[in-house]
PDB file of C-alpha atoms in Angstrom:
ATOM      1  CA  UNK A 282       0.000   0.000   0.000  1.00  0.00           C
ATOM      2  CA  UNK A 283       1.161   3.755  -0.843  1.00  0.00           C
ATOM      3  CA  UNK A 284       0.818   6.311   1.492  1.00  0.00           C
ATOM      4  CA  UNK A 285       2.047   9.574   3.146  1.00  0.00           C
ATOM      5  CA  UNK A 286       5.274   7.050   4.293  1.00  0.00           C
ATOM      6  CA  UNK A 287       5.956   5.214   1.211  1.00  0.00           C
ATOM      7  CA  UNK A 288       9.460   6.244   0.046  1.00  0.00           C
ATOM      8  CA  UNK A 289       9.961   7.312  -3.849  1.00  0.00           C
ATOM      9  CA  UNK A 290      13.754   7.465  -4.171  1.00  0.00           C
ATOM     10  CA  UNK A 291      15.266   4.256  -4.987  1.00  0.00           C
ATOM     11  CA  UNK A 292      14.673   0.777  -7.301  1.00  0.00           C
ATOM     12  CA  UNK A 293      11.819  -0.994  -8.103  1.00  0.00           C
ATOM     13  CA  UNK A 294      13.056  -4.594  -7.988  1.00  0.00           C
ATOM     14  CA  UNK A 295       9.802  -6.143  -9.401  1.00  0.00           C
ATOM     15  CA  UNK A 296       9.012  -6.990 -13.268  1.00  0.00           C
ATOM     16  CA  UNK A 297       7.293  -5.840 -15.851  1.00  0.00           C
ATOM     17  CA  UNK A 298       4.616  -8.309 -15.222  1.00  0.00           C
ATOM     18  CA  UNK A 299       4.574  -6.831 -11.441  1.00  0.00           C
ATOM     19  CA  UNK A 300       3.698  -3.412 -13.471  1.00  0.00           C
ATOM     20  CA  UNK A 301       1.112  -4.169 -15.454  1.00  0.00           C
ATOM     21  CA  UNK A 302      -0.724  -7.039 -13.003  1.00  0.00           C
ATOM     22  CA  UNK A 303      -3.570  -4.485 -12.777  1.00  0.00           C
ATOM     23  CA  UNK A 304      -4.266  -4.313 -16.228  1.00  0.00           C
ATOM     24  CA  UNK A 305      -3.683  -8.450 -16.784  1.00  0.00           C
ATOM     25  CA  UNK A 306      -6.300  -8.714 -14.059  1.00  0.00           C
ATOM     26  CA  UNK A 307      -8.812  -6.341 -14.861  1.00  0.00           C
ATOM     27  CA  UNK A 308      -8.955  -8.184 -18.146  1.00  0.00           C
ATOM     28  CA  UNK A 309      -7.888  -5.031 -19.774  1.00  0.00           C
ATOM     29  CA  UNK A 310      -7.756  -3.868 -23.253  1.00  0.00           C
ATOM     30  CA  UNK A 311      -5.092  -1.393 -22.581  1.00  0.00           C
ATOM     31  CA  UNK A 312      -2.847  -4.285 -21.995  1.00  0.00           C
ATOM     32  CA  UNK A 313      -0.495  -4.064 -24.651  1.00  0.00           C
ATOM     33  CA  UNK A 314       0.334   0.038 -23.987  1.00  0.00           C
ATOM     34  CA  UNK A 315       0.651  -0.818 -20.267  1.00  0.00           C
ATOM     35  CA  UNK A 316       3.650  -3.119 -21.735  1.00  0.00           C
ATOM     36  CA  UNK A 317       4.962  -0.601 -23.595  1.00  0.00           C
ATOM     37  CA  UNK A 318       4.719   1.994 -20.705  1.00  0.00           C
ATOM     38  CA  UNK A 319       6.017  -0.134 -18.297  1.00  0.00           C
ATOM     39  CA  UNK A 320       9.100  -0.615 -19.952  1.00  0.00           C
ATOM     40  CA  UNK A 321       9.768   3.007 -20.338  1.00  0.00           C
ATOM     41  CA  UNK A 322       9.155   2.879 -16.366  1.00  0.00           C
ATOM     42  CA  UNK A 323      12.042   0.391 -15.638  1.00  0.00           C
ATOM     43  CA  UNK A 324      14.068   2.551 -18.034  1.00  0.00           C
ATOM     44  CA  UNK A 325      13.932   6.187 -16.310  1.00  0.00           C
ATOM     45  CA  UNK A 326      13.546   4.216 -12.435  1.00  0.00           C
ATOM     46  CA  UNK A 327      17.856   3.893 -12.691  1.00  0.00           C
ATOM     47  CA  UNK A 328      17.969   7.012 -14.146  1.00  0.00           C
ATOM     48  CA  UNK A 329      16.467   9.086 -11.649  1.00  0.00           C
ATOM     49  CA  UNK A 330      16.764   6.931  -8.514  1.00  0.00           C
ATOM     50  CA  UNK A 331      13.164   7.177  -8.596  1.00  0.00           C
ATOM     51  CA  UNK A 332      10.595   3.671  -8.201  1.00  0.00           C
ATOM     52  CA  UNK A 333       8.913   2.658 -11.091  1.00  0.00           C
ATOM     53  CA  UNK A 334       6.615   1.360  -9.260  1.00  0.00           C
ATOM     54  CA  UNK A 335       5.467   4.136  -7.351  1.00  0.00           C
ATOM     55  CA  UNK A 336       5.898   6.528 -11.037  1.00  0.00           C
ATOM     56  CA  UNK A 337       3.647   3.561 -12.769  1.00  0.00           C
ATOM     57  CA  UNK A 338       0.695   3.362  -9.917  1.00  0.00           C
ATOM     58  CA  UNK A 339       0.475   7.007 -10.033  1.00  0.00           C
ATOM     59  CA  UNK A 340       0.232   7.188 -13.738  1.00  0.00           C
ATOM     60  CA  UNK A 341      -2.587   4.109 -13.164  1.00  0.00           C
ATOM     61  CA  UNK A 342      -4.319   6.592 -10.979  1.00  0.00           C
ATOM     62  CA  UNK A 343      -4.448   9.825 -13.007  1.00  0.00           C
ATOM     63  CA  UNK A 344      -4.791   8.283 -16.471  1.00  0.00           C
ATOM     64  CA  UNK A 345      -7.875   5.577 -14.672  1.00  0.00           C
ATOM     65  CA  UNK A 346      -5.533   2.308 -15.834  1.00  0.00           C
ATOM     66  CA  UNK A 347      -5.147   3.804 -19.577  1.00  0.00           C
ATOM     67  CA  UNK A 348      -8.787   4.906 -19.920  1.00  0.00           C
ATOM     68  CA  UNK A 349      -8.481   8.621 -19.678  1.00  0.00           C
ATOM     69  CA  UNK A 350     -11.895   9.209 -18.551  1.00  0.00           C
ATOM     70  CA  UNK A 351     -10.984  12.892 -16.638  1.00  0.00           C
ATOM     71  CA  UNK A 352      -9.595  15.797 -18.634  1.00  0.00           C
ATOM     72  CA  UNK A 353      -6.107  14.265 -20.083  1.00  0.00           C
ATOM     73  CA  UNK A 354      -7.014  12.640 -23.977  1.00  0.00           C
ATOM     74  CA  UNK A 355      -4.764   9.457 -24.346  1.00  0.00           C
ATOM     75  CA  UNK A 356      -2.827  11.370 -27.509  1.00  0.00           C
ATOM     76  CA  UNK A 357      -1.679  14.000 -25.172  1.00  0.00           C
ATOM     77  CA  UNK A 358       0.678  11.326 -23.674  1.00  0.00           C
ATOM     78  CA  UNK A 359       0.748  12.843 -20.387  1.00  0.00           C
ATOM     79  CA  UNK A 360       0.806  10.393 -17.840  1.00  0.00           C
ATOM     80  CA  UNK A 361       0.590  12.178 -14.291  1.00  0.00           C
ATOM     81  CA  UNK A 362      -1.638  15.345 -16.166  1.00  0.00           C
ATOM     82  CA  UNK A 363       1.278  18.128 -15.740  1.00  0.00           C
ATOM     83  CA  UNK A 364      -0.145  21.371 -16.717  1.00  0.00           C
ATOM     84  CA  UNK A 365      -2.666  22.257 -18.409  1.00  0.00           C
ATOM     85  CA  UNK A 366      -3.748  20.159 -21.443  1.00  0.00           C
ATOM     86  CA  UNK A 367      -0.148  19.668 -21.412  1.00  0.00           C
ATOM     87  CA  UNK A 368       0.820  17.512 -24.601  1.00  0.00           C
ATOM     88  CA  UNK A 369       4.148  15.227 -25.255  1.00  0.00           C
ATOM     89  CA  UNK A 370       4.945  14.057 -28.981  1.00  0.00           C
ATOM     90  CA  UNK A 371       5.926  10.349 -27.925  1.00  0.00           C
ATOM     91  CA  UNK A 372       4.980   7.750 -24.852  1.00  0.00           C
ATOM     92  CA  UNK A 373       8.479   8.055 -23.648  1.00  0.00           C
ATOM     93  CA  UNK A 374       8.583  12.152 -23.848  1.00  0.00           C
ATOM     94  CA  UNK A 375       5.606  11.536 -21.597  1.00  0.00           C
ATOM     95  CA  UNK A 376       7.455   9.528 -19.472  1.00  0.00           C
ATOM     96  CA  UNK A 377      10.189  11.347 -19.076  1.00  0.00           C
ATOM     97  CA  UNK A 378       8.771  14.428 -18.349  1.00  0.00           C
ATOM     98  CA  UNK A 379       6.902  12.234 -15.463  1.00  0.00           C
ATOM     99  CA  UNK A 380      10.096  11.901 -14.079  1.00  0.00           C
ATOM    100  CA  UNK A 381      11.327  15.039 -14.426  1.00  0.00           C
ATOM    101  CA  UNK A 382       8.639  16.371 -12.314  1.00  0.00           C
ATOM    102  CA  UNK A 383       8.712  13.856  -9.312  1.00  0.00           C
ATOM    103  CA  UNK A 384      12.441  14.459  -9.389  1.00  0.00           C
ATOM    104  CA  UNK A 385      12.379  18.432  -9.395  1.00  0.00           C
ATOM    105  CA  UNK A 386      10.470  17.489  -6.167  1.00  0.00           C
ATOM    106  CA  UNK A 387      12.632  15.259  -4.719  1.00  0.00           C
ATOM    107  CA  UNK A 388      16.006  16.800  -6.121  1.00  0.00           C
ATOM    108  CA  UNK A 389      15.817  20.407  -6.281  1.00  0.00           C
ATOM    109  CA  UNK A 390      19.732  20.800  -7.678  1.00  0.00           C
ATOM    110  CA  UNK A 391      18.811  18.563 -10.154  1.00  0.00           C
ATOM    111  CA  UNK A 392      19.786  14.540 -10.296  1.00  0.00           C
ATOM    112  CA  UNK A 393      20.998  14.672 -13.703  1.00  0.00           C
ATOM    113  CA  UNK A 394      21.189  16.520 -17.039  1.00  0.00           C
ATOM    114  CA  UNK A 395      17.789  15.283 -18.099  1.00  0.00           C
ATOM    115  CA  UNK A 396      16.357  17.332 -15.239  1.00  0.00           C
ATOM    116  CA  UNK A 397      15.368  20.692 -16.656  1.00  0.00           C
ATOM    117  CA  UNK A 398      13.238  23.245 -17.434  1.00  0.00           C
ATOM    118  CA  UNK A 399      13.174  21.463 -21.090  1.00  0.00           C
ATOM    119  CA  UNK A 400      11.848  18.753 -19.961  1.00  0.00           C
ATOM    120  CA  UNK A 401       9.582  19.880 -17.251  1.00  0.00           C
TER     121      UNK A 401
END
């Protein structure tokens, strides 16, 4: 369970199947993205010494598991809704800039050179 103690910084040492367990078991059709996300996930976790995990379950929460039934539209690719009707050209530009603004949080000097105002 996530809460107000849960801590972001570090590795996720699960799978990709850990990932996207919600989707497999909700009989999902957004499946096959949740794959695709989830290994973009792993990717930026070592990167920014940030969980994938923790990145993945929020982007589960504000996107509603893929279905983007709130304000966000799927093509924006904006996984944790940054901004307003913010928009990302690719899956992983959204999932970057995910990281990028958990780690402006959590590193305020900046973890590495992906960590900018470009980005985020």
């Amino acid at each position: 369970m996530i809460n107000e103690k849960t801590i972001i910084m570090g590795h996720f040492t699960g799978t990709e199947a850990d990932l996207i367990r919600p989707f497999v078991l909700k009989g999902s059709g957004k499946t096959d993205w949740a794959r695709r996300l989830a290994s973009i996930y792993l990717k930026y976790d070592r990167k920014f010494n940030l969980r994938a995990d923790i990145a993945f379950a929020q982007m589960c929460q504000e996107t509603g598991l893929l279905e983007f039934t709130g304000i966000a539209k799927p093509q924006w690719n904006n996984f944790c809704y940054q901004g307003d009707k913010q928009e990302f050209k690719t899956e992983e530009l959204g999932v970057l800039a995910h990281f990028v603004h958990l780690a402006w949080y959590l590193y305020p000097e900046h973890i590495n050179t992906l960590c900018s105002r470009v980005y985020d």
